[in-house]
mmCIF file of C-alpha atoms in Angstrom:
data_model
loop_
_atom_site.group_PDB
_atom_site.id
_atom_site.type_symbol
_atom_site.label_atom_id
_atom_site.label_comp_id
_atom_site.label_asym_id
_atom_site.label_seq_id
_atom_site.Cartn_x
_atom_site.Cartn_y
_atom_site.Cartn_z
ATOM 1 C CA MET A 1 4.938 -18.339 58.304
ATOM 2 C CA ASN A 2 1.901 -17.464 60.399
ATOM 3 C CA ALA A 3 1.157 -19.525 63.486
ATOM 4 C CA LEU A 4 -2.561 -18.730 63.457
ATOM 5 C CA GLN A 5 -4.848 -16.879 61.101
ATOM 6 C CA LEU A 6 -8.611 -16.369 61.235
ATOM 7 C CA ARG A 7 -10.351 -14.780 58.260
ATOM 8 C CA ALA A 8 -13.970 -13.672 58.689
ATOM 9 C CA VAL A 9 -14.606 -16.662 60.937
ATOM 10 C CA GLN A 10 -18.058 -17.393 62.268
ATOM 11 C CA ALA A 11 -19.073 -20.144 64.676
ATOM 12 C CA ALA A 12 -22.698 -21.113 65.206
ATOM 13 C CA PRO A 13 -22.987 -24.469 66.990
ATOM 14 C CA TRP A 14 -26.567 -25.588 67.667
ATOM 15 C CA GLY A 15 -27.733 -22.702 65.494
ATOM 16 C CA THR A 16 -26.538 -20.110 68.005
ATOM 17 C CA ALA A 17 -24.056 -17.492 66.767
ATOM 18 C CA LEU A 18 -21.144 -17.564 69.223
ATOM 19 C CA LEU A 19 -18.497 -15.815 67.130
ATOM 20 C CA GLN A 20 -18.991 -13.470 64.198
ATOM 21 C CA ASP A 21 -16.573 -12.005 61.655
ATOM 22 C CA ILE A 22 -13.377 -12.757 63.607
ATOM 23 C CA ASN A 23 -10.142 -11.695 61.894
ATOM 24 C CA LEU A 24 -6.863 -12.370 63.702
ATOM 25 C CA LEU A 25 -3.230 -12.950 62.762
ATOM 26 C CA LEU A 26 -0.522 -14.317 65.060
ATOM 27 C CA GLY A 27 3.108 -15.017 64.244
ATOM 28 C CA PRO A 28 5.585 -17.437 65.857
ATOM 29 C CA GLY A 29 6.677 -16.300 69.304
ATOM 30 C CA GLN A 30 3.838 -13.797 69.663
ATOM 31 C CA ILE A 31 1.380 -13.739 72.563
ATOM 32 C CA LEU A 32 -2.254 -12.850 71.914
ATOM 33 C CA GLY A 33 -4.303 -11.934 74.969
ATOM 34 C CA LEU A 34 -8.082 -12.277 74.884
ATOM 35 C CA ALA A 35 -10.103 -9.891 77.033
ATOM 36 C CA GLY A 36 -13.802 -9.256 77.405
ATOM 37 C CA PRO A 37 -16.734 -9.562 79.788
ATOM 38 C CA ASN A 38 -18.100 -12.940 80.844
ATOM 39 C CA GLY A 39 -19.843 -14.593 77.913
ATOM 40 C CA ALA A 40 -18.116 -12.384 75.338
ATOM 41 C CA GLY A 41 -16.676 -15.351 73.412
ATOM 42 C CA LYS A 42 -13.141 -15.780 74.773
ATOM 43 C CA SER A 43 -13.504 -19.451 75.677
ATOM 44 C CA SER A 44 -15.498 -20.092 72.502
ATOM 45 C CA LEU A 45 -12.674 -18.669 70.404
ATOM 46 C CA LEU A 46 -10.123 -20.882 72.136
ATOM 47 C CA ARG A 47 -12.375 -23.930 71.712
ATOM 48 C CA LEU A 48 -12.791 -23.064 68.038
ATOM 49 C CA VAL A 49 -9.034 -23.017 67.443
ATOM 50 C CA ALA A 50 -8.652 -26.187 69.529
ATOM 51 C CA GLY A 51 -11.224 -27.968 67.360
ATOM 52 C CA ASP A 52 -13.984 -28.381 69.938
ATOM 53 C CA ILE A 53 -16.260 -26.031 67.974
ATOM 54 C CA ALA A 54 -16.616 -26.185 64.193
ATOM 55 C CA VAL A 55 -16.042 -23.235 61.876
ATOM 56 C CA HIS A 56 -19.393 -22.272 60.350
ATOM 57 C CA SER A 57 -17.877 -19.954 57.743
ATOM 58 C CA GLY A 58 -14.578 -18.235 57.047
ATOM 59 C CA GLU A 59 -11.073 -19.680 57.265
ATOM 60 C CA LEU A 60 -9.067 -20.933 60.235
ATOM 61 C CA LEU A 61 -5.415 -21.612 59.413
ATOM 62 C CA VAL A 62 -2.825 -23.169 61.721
ATOM 63 C CA HIS A 63 0.722 -22.725 60.423
ATOM 64 C CA ASP A 64 -0.658 -21.631 57.040
ATOM 65 C CA ARG A 65 -2.751 -24.775 56.561
ATOM 66 C CA PRO A 66 -6.509 -25.090 57.151
ATOM 67 C CA ARG A 67 -6.940 -26.573 60.579
ATOM 68 C CA ALA A 68 -9.273 -29.266 59.259
ATOM 69 C CA HIS A 69 -6.543 -30.495 56.862
ATOM 70 C CA TRP A 70 -4.071 -31.363 59.608
ATOM 71 C CA PRO A 71 -3.695 -35.062 60.502
ATOM 72 C CA ARG A 72 -4.707 -35.389 64.144
ATOM 73 C CA GLN A 73 -1.391 -36.666 65.494
ATOM 74 C CA GLN A 74 0.677 -34.117 63.591
ATOM 75 C CA LEU A 75 -1.491 -31.311 64.927
ATOM 76 C CA ALA A 76 -1.262 -32.691 68.472
ATOM 77 C CA ARG A 77 2.509 -32.235 68.284
ATOM 78 C CA ARG A 78 2.048 -28.567 67.402
ATOM 79 C CA LEU A 79 -1.107 -27.453 69.200
ATOM 80 C CA ALA A 80 -1.908 -27.804 72.914
ATOM 81 C CA TYR A 81 -5.006 -26.548 74.715
ATOM 82 C CA LEU A 82 -5.611 -25.928 78.409
ATOM 83 C CA PRO A 83 -9.350 -25.422 79.057
ATOM 84 C CA GLN A 84 -10.744 -23.618 82.077
ATOM 85 C CA PHE A 85 -11.562 -26.902 83.787
ATOM 86 C CA SER A 86 -9.576 -30.130 83.399
ATOM 87 C CA LEU A 87 -11.312 -33.174 84.859
ATOM 88 C CA LEU A 88 -9.133 -36.131 85.817
ATOM 89 C CA ASN A 89 -10.371 -38.579 88.446
ATOM 90 C CA PHE A 90 -7.755 -41.307 88.083
ATOM 91 C CA PRO A 91 -5.096 -41.522 90.824
ATOM 92 C CA TYR A 92 -2.168 -40.857 88.493
ATOM 93 C CA THR A 93 0.911 -39.316 90.019
ATOM 94 C CA VAL A 94 1.812 -35.766 89.077
ATOM 95 C CA ALA A 95 4.704 -37.007 86.923
ATOM 96 C CA GLU A 96 2.355 -39.373 85.076
ATOM 97 C CA VAL A 97 -0.148 -36.590 84.365
ATOM 98 C CA VAL A 98 2.568 -34.297 83.020
ATOM 99 C CA SER A 99 3.938 -37.158 80.905
ATOM 100 C CA LEU A 100 0.576 -37.418 79.121
ATOM 101 C CA GLY A 101 1.625 -34.313 77.223
ATOM 102 C CA ARG A 102 4.331 -36.315 75.488
ATOM 103 C CA MET A 103 1.968 -38.954 74.074
ATOM 104 C CA PRO A 104 1.745 -37.460 70.540
ATOM 105 C CA HIS A 105 5.534 -37.547 70.213
ATOM 106 C CA ALA A 106 7.963 -40.346 69.460
ATOM 107 C CA THR A 107 11.103 -38.727 70.807
ATOM 108 C CA GLY A 108 12.134 -41.558 73.120
ATOM 109 C CA ALA A 109 11.930 -42.084 76.859
ATOM 110 C CA ALA A 110 15.101 -40.166 77.738
ATOM 111 C CA ALA A 111 14.137 -37.031 75.793
ATOM 112 C CA ASP A 112 10.580 -37.148 77.121
ATOM 113 C CA HIS A 113 11.862 -37.525 80.683
ATOM 114 C CA ASP A 114 14.079 -34.454 80.297
ATOM 115 C CA ILE A 115 11.197 -32.357 78.960
ATOM 116 C CA VAL A 116 8.892 -33.487 81.770
ATOM 117 C CA GLN A 117 11.528 -32.466 84.315
ATOM 118 C CA GLN A 118 11.937 -29.052 82.692
ATOM 119 C CA VAL A 119 8.233 -28.208 82.574
ATOM 120 C CA MET A 120 7.641 -29.432 86.127
ATOM 121 C CA ALA A 121 10.414 -27.131 87.301
ATOM 122 C CA ALA A 122 8.955 -24.248 85.271
ATOM 123 C CA THR A 123 5.568 -24.668 86.980
ATOM 124 C CA ASP A 124 6.911 -25.455 90.473
ATOM 125 C CA VAL A 125 5.481 -28.969 90.708
ATOM 126 C CA SER A 126 8.740 -30.947 90.851
ATOM 127 C CA GLY A 127 8.269 -31.486 94.579
ATOM 128 C CA LEU A 128 4.854 -33.023 93.931
ATOM 129 C CA ARG A 129 5.978 -35.511 91.295
ATOM 130 C CA GLU A 130 5.014 -38.665 93.266
ATOM 131 C CA ARG A 131 1.816 -37.221 94.754
ATOM 132 C CA PRO A 132 -1.530 -38.566 93.480
ATOM 133 C CA TYR A 133 -3.172 -35.923 91.311
ATOM 134 C CA THR A 134 -6.532 -36.443 93.019
ATOM 135 C CA ARG A 135 -5.070 -35.328 96.364
ATOM 136 C CA LEU A 136 -3.826 -31.960 95.141
ATOM 137 C CA SER A 137 -5.336 -28.559 95.845
ATOM 138 C CA GLY A 138 -7.052 -26.623 93.063
ATOM 139 C CA GLY A 139 -4.026 -24.414 92.480
ATOM 140 C CA GLU A 140 -1.665 -27.395 92.414
ATOM 141 C CA ARG A 141 -3.867 -29.188 89.887
ATOM 142 C CA GLN A 142 -3.901 -26.097 87.694
ATOM 143 C CA ARG A 143 -0.105 -25.955 87.648
ATOM 144 C CA VAL A 144 0.140 -29.677 86.858
ATOM 145 C CA GLN A 145 -2.254 -29.296 83.929
ATOM 146 C CA LEU A 146 -0.243 -26.329 82.690
ATOM 147 C CA ALA A 147 2.919 -28.428 82.890
ATOM 148 C CA ARG A 148 1.170 -31.121 80.832
ATOM 149 C CA VAL A 149 0.347 -28.782 77.945
ATOM 150 C CA LEU A 150 3.797 -27.181 78.118
ATOM 151 C CA ALA A 151 5.296 -30.657 77.743
ATOM 152 C CA GLN A 152 3.180 -31.200 74.640
ATOM 153 C CA VAL A 153 4.761 -28.303 72.717
ATOM 154 C CA TRP A 154 8.072 -27.783 74.542
ATOM 155 C CA ASP A 155 10.324 -29.093 71.777
ATOM 156 C CA THR A 156 8.259 -28.090 68.730
ATOM 157 C CA ALA A 157 8.295 -24.483 69.990
ATOM 158 C CA GLU A 158 11.965 -24.081 69.126
ATOM 159 C CA ASP A 159 11.463 -23.577 65.395
ATOM 160 C CA GLY A 160 8.150 -21.740 65.571
ATOM 161 C CA ARG A 161 6.012 -24.816 64.943
ATOM 162 C CA ALA A 162 3.934 -24.695 68.140
ATOM 163 C CA LEU A 163 0.685 -23.030 69.196
ATOM 164 C CA LEU A 164 -0.473 -22.997 72.823
ATOM 165 C CA LEU A 165 -4.023 -22.108 73.900
ATOM 166 C CA LEU A 166 -4.589 -21.202 77.554
ATOM 167 C CA ASP A 167 -8.011 -20.481 79.049
ATOM 168 C CA GLU A 168 -7.661 -18.760 82.430
ATOM 169 C CA PRO A 169 -4.301 -20.426 83.255
ATOM 170 C CA THR A 170 -3.917 -18.454 86.503
ATOM 171 C CA THR A 171 -7.237 -19.591 88.002
ATOM 172 C CA ALA A 172 -6.878 -20.598 91.689
ATOM 173 C CA LEU A 173 -3.235 -19.491 91.779
ATOM 174 C CA ASP A 174 -1.709 -17.208 94.396
ATOM 175 C CA LEU A 175 0.186 -14.123 93.276
ATOM 176 C CA ALA A 176 3.603 -15.814 93.371
ATOM 177 C CA HIS A 177 2.426 -18.669 91.161
ATOM 178 C CA GLN A 178 0.638 -16.272 88.818
ATOM 179 C CA GLN A 179 3.998 -14.624 88.228
ATOM 180 C CA LEU A 180 5.599 -18.050 87.781
ATOM 181 C CA VAL A 181 3.048 -18.954 85.123
ATOM 182 C CA ALA A 182 3.624 -15.607 83.418
ATOM 183 C CA GLN A 183 7.344 -16.317 83.293
ATOM 184 C CA ALA A 184 6.740 -19.807 81.865
ATOM 185 C CA VAL A 185 4.562 -18.266 79.146
ATOM 186 C CA ARG A 186 7.243 -15.696 78.312
ATOM 187 C CA THR A 187 9.904 -18.414 78.210
ATOM 188 C CA LEU A 188 7.915 -20.558 75.804
ATOM 189 C CA ALA A 189 7.150 -17.569 73.580
ATOM 190 C CA GLY A 190 10.847 -16.741 73.591
ATOM 191 C CA ARG A 191 11.490 -20.226 72.209
ATOM 192 C CA GLY A 192 9.180 -19.492 69.273
ATOM 193 C CA CYS A 193 5.793 -20.751 70.472
ATOM 194 C CA ALA A 194 2.741 -18.672 69.552
ATOM 195 C CA ILE A 195 0.375 -18.366 72.516
ATOM 196 C CA VAL A 196 -3.272 -17.367 72.822
ATOM 197 C CA LEU A 197 -4.507 -16.843 76.369
ATOM 198 C CA ALA A 198 -7.607 -15.569 78.111
ATOM 199 C CA ILE A 199 -7.025 -13.864 81.464
ATOM 200 C CA HIS A 200 -9.433 -11.619 83.385
ATOM 201 C CA ASP A 201 -6.601 -9.694 85.077
ATOM 202 C CA PHE A 202 -6.146 -6.675 82.798
ATOM 203 C CA ASN A 203 -2.723 -5.767 84.136
ATOM 204 C CA LEU A 204 -1.408 -9.312 83.901
ATOM 205 C CA VAL A 205 -2.512 -9.690 80.295
ATOM 206 C CA ALA A 206 -1.184 -6.209 79.432
ATOM 207 C CA GLY A 207 2.233 -7.257 80.704
ATOM 208 C CA LEU A 208 2.229 -10.548 78.799
ATOM 209 C CA ALA A 209 0.588 -9.922 75.455
ATOM 210 C CA ASP A 210 2.033 -8.465 72.279
ATOM 211 C CA ILE A 211 -1.510 -8.147 70.936
ATOM 212 C CA ILE A 212 -4.794 -7.843 72.811
ATOM 213 C CA ALA A 213 -8.123 -8.761 71.229
ATOM 214 C CA VAL A 214 -11.193 -7.540 73.102
ATOM 215 C CA LEU A 215 -14.375 -9.509 72.480
ATOM 216 C CA GLN A 216 -17.908 -8.269 73.025
ATOM 217 C CA ASP A 217 -20.992 -10.338 72.197
ATOM 218 C CA GLY A 218 -18.954 -12.669 69.998
ATOM 219 C CA ARG A 219 -17.382 -9.905 67.928
ATOM 220 C CA LEU A 220 -14.027 -8.136 68.011
ATOM 221 C CA ALA A 221 -14.471 -4.793 69.741
ATOM 222 C CA ALA A 222 -10.775 -3.882 69.473
ATOM 223 C CA CYS A 223 -7.472 -5.476 68.532
ATOM 224 C CA GLY A 224 -3.934 -4.144 68.747
ATOM 225 C CA ALA A 225 -1.036 -3.454 71.076
ATOM 226 C CA PRO A 226 -1.992 -3.164 74.776
ATOM 227 C CA GLU A 227 -1.340 0.589 74.900
ATOM 228 C CA GLN A 228 -3.591 1.095 71.871
ATOM 229 C CA VAL A 229 -6.441 -1.109 73.065
ATOM 230 C CA PHE A 230 -6.654 -0.445 76.796
ATOM 231 C CA THR A 231 -8.201 3.015 76.956
ATOM 232 C CA PRO A 232 -10.717 4.478 79.428
ATOM 233 C CA GLN A 233 -13.245 4.730 76.601
ATOM 234 C CA LEU A 234 -12.968 1.017 75.787
ATOM 235 C CA PHE A 235 -13.468 0.046 79.426
ATOM 236 C CA ARG A 236 -16.578 2.224 79.611
ATOM 237 C CA GLU A 237 -18.052 0.897 76.375
ATOM 238 C CA VAL A 238 -17.181 -2.801 76.709
ATOM 239 C CA PHE A 239 -16.870 -3.463 80.436
ATOM 240 C CA ALA A 240 -19.143 -0.683 81.764
ATOM 241 C CA ILE A 241 -16.513 0.402 84.293
ATOM 242 C CA ASP A 242 -14.695 3.670 84.925
ATOM 243 C CA VAL A 243 -10.908 3.289 85.110
ATOM 244 C CA LEU A 244 -7.680 5.224 84.914
ATOM 245 C CA VAL A 245 -5.109 3.953 82.419
ATOM 246 C CA GLN A 246 -1.577 5.084 83.189
ATOM 247 C CA ARG A 247 1.942 4.013 82.263
ATOM 248 C CA HIS A 248 3.353 1.411 84.640
ATOM 249 C CA PRO A 249 6.184 3.017 86.655
ATOM 250 C CA LEU A 250 8.536 0.052 86.202
ATOM 251 C CA ARG A 251 7.448 -1.757 83.037
ATOM 252 C CA ASN A 252 6.637 -0.588 79.539
ATOM 253 C CA GLN A 253 2.929 -1.399 79.706
ATOM 254 C CA PRO A 254 -0.389 0.262 80.533
ATOM 255 C CA LEU A 255 -1.576 0.095 84.138
ATOM 256 C CA VAL A 256 -5.333 -0.168 84.641
ATOM 257 C CA ILE A 257 -6.593 1.335 87.915
ATOM 258 C CA SER A 258 -10.198 1.157 89.107
ATOM 259 C CA ARG A 259 -11.700 4.467 90.180
#
């Protein structure tokens, strides 16, 4: 079973071509990292899979079924999306916001409570559980929203039935919490969840992703394993920067160094 498949997908909302001829394949438990300059199409691709942007042509399959054929509630149990910006102006407590991720499920209060506790611990927001969301810092809000989407797919991940979309999940986070988020992503992938994430930090995404897709002007410029994709030539051609790409001294991943 494939978690996500795009075949020659094009998206052209409002008559503007945002994505062209996108072909991607992601299996359960795999992590796909999206890289590219600002405006390259990373957020548009995530919004397309999430359903915020319509497919103009081509095929978009989620768990081997056309995305448009999924009943909304069934898909909400399998697919969760964290956009770059999550607006919430109601004075819910942190625990209440995280619990919103369990709304598509009917697993019972006790099971939902356990999952909420687990994801709050994984994102280091347990100590904030009674705090009003509107009084949190930007980094704290980001971790709470991440906990919410983790709660949405925490149990369905176990048999490879979940897909998580993350757009800049480490925004506003300090280095320690960036590493915490990375560990939470690895944990969920280890449970069988397929994950697509966009992160501007090349070294962070190289350490997380099994596959990296580089977008440029709405098209795929490269796609493959991090060590295959992240080359000095690609950075010159796509990002217009001069870098060194070496092997990380401690981890089996490429290390991108600015000249």
